[in-house]
PDB file of C-alpha atoms in Angstrom:
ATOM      1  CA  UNK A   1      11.487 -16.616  -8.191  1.00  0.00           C
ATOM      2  CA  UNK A   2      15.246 -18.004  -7.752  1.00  0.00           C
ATOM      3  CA  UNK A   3      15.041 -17.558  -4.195  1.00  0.00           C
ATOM      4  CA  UNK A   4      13.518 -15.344  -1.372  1.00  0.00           C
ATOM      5  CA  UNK A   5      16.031 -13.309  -0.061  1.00  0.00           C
ATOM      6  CA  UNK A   6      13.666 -10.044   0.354  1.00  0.00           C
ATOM      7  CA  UNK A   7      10.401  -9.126   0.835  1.00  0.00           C
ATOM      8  CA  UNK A   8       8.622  -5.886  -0.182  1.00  0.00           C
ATOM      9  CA  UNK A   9       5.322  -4.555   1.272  1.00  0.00           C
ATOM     10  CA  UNK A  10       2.466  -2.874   0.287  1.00  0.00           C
ATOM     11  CA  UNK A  11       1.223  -0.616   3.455  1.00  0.00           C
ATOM     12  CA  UNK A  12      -2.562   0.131   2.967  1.00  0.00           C
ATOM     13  CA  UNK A  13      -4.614  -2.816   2.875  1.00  0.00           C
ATOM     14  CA  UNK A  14      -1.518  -5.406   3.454  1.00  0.00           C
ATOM     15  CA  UNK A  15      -0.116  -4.218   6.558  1.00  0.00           C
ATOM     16  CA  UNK A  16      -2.623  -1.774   8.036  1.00  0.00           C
ATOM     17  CA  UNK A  17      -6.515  -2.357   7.254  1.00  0.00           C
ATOM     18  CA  UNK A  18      -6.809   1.539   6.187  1.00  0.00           C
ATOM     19  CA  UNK A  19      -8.551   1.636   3.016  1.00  0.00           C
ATOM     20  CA  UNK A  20     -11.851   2.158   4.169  1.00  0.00           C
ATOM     21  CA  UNK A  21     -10.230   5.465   6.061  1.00  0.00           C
ATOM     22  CA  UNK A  22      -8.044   6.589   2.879  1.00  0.00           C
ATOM     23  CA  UNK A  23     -11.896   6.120   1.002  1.00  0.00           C
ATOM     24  CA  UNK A  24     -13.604   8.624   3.386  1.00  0.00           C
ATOM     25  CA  UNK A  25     -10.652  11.433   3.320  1.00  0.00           C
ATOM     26  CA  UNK A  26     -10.828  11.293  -0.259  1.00  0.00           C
ATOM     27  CA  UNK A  27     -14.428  11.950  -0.675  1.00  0.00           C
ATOM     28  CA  UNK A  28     -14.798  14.639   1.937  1.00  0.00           C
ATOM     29  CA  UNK A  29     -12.193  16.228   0.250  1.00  0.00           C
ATOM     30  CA  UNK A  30     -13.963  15.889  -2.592  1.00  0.00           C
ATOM     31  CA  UNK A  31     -17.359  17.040  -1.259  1.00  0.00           C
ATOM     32  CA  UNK A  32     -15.357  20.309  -0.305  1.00  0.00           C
ATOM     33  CA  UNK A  33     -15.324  20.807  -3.804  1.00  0.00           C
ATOM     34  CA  UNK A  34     -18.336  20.193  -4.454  1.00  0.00           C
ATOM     35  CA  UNK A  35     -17.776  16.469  -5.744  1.00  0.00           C
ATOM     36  CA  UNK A  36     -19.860  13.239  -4.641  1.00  0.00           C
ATOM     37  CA  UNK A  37     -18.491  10.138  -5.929  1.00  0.00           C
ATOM     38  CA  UNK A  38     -19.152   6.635  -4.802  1.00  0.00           C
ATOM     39  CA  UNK A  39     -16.744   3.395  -3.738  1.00  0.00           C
ATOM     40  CA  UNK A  40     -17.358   1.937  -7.580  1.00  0.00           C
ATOM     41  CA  UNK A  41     -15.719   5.170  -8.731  1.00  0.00           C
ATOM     42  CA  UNK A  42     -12.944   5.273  -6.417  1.00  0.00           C
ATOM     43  CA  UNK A  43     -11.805   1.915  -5.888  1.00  0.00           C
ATOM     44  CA  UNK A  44      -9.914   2.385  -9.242  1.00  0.00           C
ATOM     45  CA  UNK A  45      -7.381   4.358  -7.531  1.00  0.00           C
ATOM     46  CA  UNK A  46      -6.599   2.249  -4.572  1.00  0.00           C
ATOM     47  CA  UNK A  47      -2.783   1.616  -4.300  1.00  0.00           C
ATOM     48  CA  UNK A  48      -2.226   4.653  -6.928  1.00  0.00           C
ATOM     49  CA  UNK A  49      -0.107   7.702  -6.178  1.00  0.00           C
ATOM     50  CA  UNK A  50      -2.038  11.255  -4.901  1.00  0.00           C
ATOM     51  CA  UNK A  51      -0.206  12.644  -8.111  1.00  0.00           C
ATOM     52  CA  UNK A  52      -2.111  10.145 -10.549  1.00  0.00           C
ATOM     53  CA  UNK A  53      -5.473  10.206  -8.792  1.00  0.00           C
ATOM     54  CA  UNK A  54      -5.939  13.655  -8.180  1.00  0.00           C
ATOM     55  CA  UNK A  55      -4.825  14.708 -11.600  1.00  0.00           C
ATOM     56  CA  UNK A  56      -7.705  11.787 -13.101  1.00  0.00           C
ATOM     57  CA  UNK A  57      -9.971  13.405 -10.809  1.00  0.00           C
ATOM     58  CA  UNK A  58      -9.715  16.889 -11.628  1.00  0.00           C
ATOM     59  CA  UNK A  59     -10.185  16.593 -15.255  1.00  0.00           C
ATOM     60  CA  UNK A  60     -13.521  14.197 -14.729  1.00  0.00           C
ATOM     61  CA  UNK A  61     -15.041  16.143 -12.743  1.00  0.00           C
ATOM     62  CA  UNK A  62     -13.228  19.807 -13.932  1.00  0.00           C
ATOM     63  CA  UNK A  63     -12.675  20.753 -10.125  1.00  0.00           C
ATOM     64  CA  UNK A  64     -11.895  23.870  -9.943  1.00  0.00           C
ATOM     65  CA  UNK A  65      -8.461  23.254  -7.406  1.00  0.00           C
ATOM     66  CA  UNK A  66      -4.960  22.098  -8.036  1.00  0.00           C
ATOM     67  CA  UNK A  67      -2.980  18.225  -7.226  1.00  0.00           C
ATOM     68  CA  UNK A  68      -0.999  20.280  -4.395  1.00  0.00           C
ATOM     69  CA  UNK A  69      -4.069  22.073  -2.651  1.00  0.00           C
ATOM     70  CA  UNK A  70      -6.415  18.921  -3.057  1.00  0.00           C
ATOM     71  CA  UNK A  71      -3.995  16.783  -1.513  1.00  0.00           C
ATOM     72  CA  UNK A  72      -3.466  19.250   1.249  1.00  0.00           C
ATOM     73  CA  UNK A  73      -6.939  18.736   2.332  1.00  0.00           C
ATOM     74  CA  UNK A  74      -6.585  15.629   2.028  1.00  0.00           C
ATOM     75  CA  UNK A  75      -3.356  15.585   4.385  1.00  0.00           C
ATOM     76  CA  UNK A  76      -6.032  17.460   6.613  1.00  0.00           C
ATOM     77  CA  UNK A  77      -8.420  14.779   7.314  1.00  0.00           C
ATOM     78  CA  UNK A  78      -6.162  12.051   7.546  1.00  0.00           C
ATOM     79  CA  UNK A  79      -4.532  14.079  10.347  1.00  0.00           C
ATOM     80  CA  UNK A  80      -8.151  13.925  12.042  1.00  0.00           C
ATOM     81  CA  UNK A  81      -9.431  10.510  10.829  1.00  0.00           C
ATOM     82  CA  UNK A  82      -6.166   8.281  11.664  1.00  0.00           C
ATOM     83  CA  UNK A  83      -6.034   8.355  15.696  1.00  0.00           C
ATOM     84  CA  UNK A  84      -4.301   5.429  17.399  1.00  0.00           C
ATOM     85  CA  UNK A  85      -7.669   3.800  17.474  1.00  0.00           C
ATOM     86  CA  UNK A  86      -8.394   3.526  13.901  1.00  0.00           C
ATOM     87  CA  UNK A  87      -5.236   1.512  12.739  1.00  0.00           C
ATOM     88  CA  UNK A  88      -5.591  -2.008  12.782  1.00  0.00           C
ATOM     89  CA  UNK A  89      -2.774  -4.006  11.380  1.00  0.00           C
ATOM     90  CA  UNK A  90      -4.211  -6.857   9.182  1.00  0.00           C
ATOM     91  CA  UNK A  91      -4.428 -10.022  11.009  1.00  0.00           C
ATOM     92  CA  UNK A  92      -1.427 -11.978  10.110  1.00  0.00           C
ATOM     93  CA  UNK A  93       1.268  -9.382   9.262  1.00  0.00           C
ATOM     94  CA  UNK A  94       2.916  -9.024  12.676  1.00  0.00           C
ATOM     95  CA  UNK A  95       4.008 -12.555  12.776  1.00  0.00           C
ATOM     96  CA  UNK A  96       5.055 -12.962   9.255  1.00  0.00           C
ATOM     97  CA  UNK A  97       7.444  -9.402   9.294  1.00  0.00           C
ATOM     98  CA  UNK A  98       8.857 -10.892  12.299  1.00  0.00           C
ATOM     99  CA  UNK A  99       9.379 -14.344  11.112  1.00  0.00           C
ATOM    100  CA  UNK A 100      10.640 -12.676   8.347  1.00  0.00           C
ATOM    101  CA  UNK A 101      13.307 -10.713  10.272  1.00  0.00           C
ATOM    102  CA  UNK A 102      14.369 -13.461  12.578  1.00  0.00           C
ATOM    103  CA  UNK A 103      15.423 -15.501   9.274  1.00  0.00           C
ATOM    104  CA  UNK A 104      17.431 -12.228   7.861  1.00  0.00           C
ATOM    105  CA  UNK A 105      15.085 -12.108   4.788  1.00  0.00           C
ATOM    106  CA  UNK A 106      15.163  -7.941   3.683  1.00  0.00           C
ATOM    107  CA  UNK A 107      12.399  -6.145   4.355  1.00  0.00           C
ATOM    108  CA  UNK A 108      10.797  -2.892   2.626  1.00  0.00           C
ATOM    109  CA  UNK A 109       7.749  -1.356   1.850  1.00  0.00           C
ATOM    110  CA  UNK A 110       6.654   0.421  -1.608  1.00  0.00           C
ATOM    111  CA  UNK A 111       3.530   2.923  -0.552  1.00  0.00           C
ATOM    112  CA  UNK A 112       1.946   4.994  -2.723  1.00  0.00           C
ATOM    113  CA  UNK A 113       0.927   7.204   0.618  1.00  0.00           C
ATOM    114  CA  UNK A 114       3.633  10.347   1.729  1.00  0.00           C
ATOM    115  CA  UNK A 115       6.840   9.308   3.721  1.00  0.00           C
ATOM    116  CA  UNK A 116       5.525  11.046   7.220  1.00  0.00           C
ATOM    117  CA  UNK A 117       1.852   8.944   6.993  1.00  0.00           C
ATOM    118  CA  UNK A 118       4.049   5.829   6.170  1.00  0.00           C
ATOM    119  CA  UNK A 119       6.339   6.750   9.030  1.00  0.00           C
ATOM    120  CA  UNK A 120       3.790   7.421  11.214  1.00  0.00           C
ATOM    121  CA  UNK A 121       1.543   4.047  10.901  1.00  0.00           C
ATOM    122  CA  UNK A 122       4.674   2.056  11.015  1.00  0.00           C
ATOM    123  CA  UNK A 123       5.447   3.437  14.674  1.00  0.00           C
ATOM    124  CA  UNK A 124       1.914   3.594  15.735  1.00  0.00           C
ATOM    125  CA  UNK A 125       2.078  -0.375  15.157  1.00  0.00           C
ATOM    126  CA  UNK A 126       5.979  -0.911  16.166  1.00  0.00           C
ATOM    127  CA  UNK A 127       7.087  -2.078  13.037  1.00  0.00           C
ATOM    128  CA  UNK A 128       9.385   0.681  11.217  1.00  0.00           C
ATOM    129  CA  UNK A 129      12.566  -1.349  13.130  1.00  0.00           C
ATOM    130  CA  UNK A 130      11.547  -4.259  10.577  1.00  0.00           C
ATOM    131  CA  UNK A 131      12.339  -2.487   8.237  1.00  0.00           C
ATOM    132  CA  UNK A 132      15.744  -1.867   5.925  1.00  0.00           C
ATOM    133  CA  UNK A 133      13.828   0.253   3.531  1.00  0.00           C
ATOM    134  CA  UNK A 134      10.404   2.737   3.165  1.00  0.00           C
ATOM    135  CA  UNK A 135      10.329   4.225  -0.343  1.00  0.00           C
ATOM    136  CA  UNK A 136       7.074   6.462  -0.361  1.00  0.00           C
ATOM    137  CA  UNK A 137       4.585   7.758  -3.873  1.00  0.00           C
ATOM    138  CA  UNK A 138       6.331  11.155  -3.490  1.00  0.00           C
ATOM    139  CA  UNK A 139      10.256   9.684  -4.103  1.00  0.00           C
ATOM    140  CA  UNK A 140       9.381   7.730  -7.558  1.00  0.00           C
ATOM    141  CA  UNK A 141       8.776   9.651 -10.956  1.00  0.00           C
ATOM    142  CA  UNK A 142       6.290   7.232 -12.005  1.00  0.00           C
ATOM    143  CA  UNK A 143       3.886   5.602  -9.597  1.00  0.00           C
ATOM    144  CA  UNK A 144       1.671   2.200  -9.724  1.00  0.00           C
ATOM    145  CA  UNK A 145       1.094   0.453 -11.565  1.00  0.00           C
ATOM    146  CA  UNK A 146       4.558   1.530 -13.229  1.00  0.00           C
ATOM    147  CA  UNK A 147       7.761  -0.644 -11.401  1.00  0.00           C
ATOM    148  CA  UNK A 148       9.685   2.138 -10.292  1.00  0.00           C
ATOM    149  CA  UNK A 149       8.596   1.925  -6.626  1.00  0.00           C
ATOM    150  CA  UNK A 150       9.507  -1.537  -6.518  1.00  0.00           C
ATOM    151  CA  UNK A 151      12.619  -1.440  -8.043  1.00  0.00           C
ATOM    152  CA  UNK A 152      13.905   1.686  -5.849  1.00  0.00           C
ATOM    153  CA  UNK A 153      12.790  -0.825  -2.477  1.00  0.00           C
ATOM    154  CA  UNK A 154      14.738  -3.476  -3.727  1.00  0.00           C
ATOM    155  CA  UNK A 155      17.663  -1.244  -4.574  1.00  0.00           C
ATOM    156  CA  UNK A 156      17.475  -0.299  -1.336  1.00  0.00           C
ATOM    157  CA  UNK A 157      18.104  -3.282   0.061  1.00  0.00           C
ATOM    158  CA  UNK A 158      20.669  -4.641  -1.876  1.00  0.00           C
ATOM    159  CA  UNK A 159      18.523  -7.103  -3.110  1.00  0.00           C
ATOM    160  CA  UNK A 160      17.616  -8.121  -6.908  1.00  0.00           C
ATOM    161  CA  UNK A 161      14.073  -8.210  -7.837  1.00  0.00           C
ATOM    162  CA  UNK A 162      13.858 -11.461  -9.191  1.00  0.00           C
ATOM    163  CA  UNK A 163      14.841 -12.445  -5.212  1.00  0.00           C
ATOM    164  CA  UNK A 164      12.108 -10.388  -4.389  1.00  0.00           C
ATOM    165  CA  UNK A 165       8.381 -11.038  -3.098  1.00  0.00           C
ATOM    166  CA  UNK A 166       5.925  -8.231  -3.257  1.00  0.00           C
ATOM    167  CA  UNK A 167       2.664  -8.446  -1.344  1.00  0.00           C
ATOM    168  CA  UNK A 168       0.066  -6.650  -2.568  1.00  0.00           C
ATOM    169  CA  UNK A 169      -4.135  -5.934  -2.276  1.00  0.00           C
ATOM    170  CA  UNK A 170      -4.852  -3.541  -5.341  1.00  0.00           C
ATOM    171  CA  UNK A 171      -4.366  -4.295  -9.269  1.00  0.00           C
ATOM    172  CA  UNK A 172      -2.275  -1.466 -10.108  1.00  0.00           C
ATOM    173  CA  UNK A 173      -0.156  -2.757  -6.926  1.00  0.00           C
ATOM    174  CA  UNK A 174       0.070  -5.768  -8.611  1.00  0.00           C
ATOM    175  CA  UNK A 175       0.941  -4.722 -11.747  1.00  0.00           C
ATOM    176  CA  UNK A 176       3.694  -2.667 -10.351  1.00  0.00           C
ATOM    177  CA  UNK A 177       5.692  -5.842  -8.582  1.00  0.00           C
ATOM    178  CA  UNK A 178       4.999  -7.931 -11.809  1.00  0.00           C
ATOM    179  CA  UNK A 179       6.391  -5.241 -14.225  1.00  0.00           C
ATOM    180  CA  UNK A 180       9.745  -4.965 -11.757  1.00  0.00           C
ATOM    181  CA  UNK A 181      10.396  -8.771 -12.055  1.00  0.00           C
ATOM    182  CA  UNK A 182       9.032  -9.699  -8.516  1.00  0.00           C
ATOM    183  CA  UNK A 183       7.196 -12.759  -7.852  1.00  0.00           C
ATOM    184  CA  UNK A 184       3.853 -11.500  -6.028  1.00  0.00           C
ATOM    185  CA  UNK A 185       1.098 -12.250  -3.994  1.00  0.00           C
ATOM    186  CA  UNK A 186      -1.923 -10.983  -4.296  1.00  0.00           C
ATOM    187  CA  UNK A 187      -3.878 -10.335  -0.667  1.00  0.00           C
ATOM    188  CA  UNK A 188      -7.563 -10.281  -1.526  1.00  0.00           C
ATOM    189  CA  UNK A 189      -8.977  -7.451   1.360  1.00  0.00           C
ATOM    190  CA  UNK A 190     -12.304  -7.352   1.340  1.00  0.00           C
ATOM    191  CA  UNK A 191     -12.099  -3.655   2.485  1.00  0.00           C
ATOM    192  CA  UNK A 192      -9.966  -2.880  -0.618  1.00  0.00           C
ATOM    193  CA  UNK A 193     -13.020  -3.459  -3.089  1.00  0.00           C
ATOM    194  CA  UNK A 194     -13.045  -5.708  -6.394  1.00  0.00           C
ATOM    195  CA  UNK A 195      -9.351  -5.544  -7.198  1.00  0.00           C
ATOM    196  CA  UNK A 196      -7.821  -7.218 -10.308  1.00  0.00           C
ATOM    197  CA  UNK A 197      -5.590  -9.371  -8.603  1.00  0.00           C
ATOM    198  CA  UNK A 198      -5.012 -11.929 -11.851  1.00  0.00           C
ATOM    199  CA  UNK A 199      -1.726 -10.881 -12.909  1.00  0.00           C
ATOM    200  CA  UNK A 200      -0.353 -12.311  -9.432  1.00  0.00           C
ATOM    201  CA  UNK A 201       1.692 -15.500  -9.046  1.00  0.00           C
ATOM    202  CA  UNK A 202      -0.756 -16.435  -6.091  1.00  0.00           C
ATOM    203  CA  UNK A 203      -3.493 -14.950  -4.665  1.00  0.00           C
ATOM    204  CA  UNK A 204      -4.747 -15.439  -1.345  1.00  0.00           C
ATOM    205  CA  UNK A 205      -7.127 -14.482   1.134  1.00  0.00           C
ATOM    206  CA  UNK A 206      -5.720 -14.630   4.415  1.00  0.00           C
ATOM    207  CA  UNK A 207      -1.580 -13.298   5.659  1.00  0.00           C
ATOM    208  CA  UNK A 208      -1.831 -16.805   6.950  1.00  0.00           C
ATOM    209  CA  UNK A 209      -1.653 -18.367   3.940  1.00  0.00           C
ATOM    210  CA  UNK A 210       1.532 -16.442   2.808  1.00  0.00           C
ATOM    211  CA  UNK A 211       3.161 -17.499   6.360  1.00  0.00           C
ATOM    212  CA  UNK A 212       1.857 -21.106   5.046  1.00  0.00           C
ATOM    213  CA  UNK A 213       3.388 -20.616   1.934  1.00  0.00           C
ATOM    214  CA  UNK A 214       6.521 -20.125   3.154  1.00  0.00           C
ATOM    215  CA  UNK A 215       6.988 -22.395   5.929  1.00  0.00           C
ATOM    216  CA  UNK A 216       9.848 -24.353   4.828  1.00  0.00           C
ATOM    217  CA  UNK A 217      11.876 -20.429   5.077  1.00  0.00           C
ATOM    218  CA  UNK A 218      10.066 -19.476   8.352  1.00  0.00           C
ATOM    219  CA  UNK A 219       9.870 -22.725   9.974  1.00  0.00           C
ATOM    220  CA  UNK A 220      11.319 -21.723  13.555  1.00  0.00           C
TER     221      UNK A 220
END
């Protein structure tokens, strides 16, 4: 990295502890289908697009429904399962986006989740002001662990990629960033199962650390 002039978040798992949520919506969706699957199974698609996953899905277990009414459902019960109570931001994350902000480093996010559930977490933790740019799963061709998401967010901030730090919890997060040219940090969440994190220029296991990291930028 040159120099740190923006950084770009992941949402689920690095800003708001949501995985475990996003895990039971998929698999009651699933079981409306007729479909048990365990956390082994799924954990491969954590931090990959509804497109991608639901697609995979259908032809392993030949379900007998399309990507758009699946992920309707799915819409469904995280309309029911994410109340006010359930999100948590991750500890850490409030003080670094604001450290962040106060020393005019760009900020975006790159979420593999729809625009109005990004939208809606961000306010629900009063956040979205942070933020010069939210590029969702649905506004990218491609989604992780292909770049484009990361290189539309930087884009979007004026910023080049090889200024840019990614933070990220899942491996095809990861492999996203690293494929765009970003340096990136790998957040090992215990909630986000046994992610590949090894392509990461660091990997760490706290939001502290990355605050750590970076002290000689956020230093007050």
């Amino acid at each position: 990295m040159k120099r740190l002039t923006g950084v770009i978040f992941d949402m689920d798992g690095v800003i708001v502890d949501s995985e475990p949520i996003h895990y039971l919506c998929d698999t009651k969706t699933l079981e409306d289908y007729g479909v048990e699957v365990d956390f082994d199974e799924m954990q491969r698609y954590i931090g990959v697009g509804n497109e991608a996953m639901w697609s995979d899905l259908i032809k392993r277990h030949q379900i007998k429904a399309t990507v758009e009414e699946l992920t309707k459902r799915q819409d469904y019960y995280k309309k029911e399962l994410f109340g006010k109570d359930s999100i948590v931001a991750v500890r850490g994350i409030e003080s670094l986006i604001k450290k962040l902000h106060k020393k005019d480093i760009k900020i975006a996010l790159a979420s593999s989740s729809p625009k109005y559930f990004i939208e809606s977490i961000l306010k629900s933790l009063d956040l979205i002001n942070y933020f010069g740019a939210l590029v969702s799963g649905d506004e990218v061709t491609r989604s992780k662990p292909e770049p484009d998401i990361y290189l539309k967010a930087a884009e979007l901030i004026g910023i080049s990629p090889v200024e840019c730090m990614a933070i990220e919890d899942a491996a095809a997060g990861v492999i996203a960033a690293k494929a765009a040219g970003m340096y990136t940090i790998g957040y090992k969440n215990p909630n986000s199962g046994n992610q590949d994190l090894s392509p990461a220029d660091l990997i760490v296991e706290s939001i502290w650390e990355v605050e750590n990291r970076l002290k000689a930028i956020l230093i007050d």
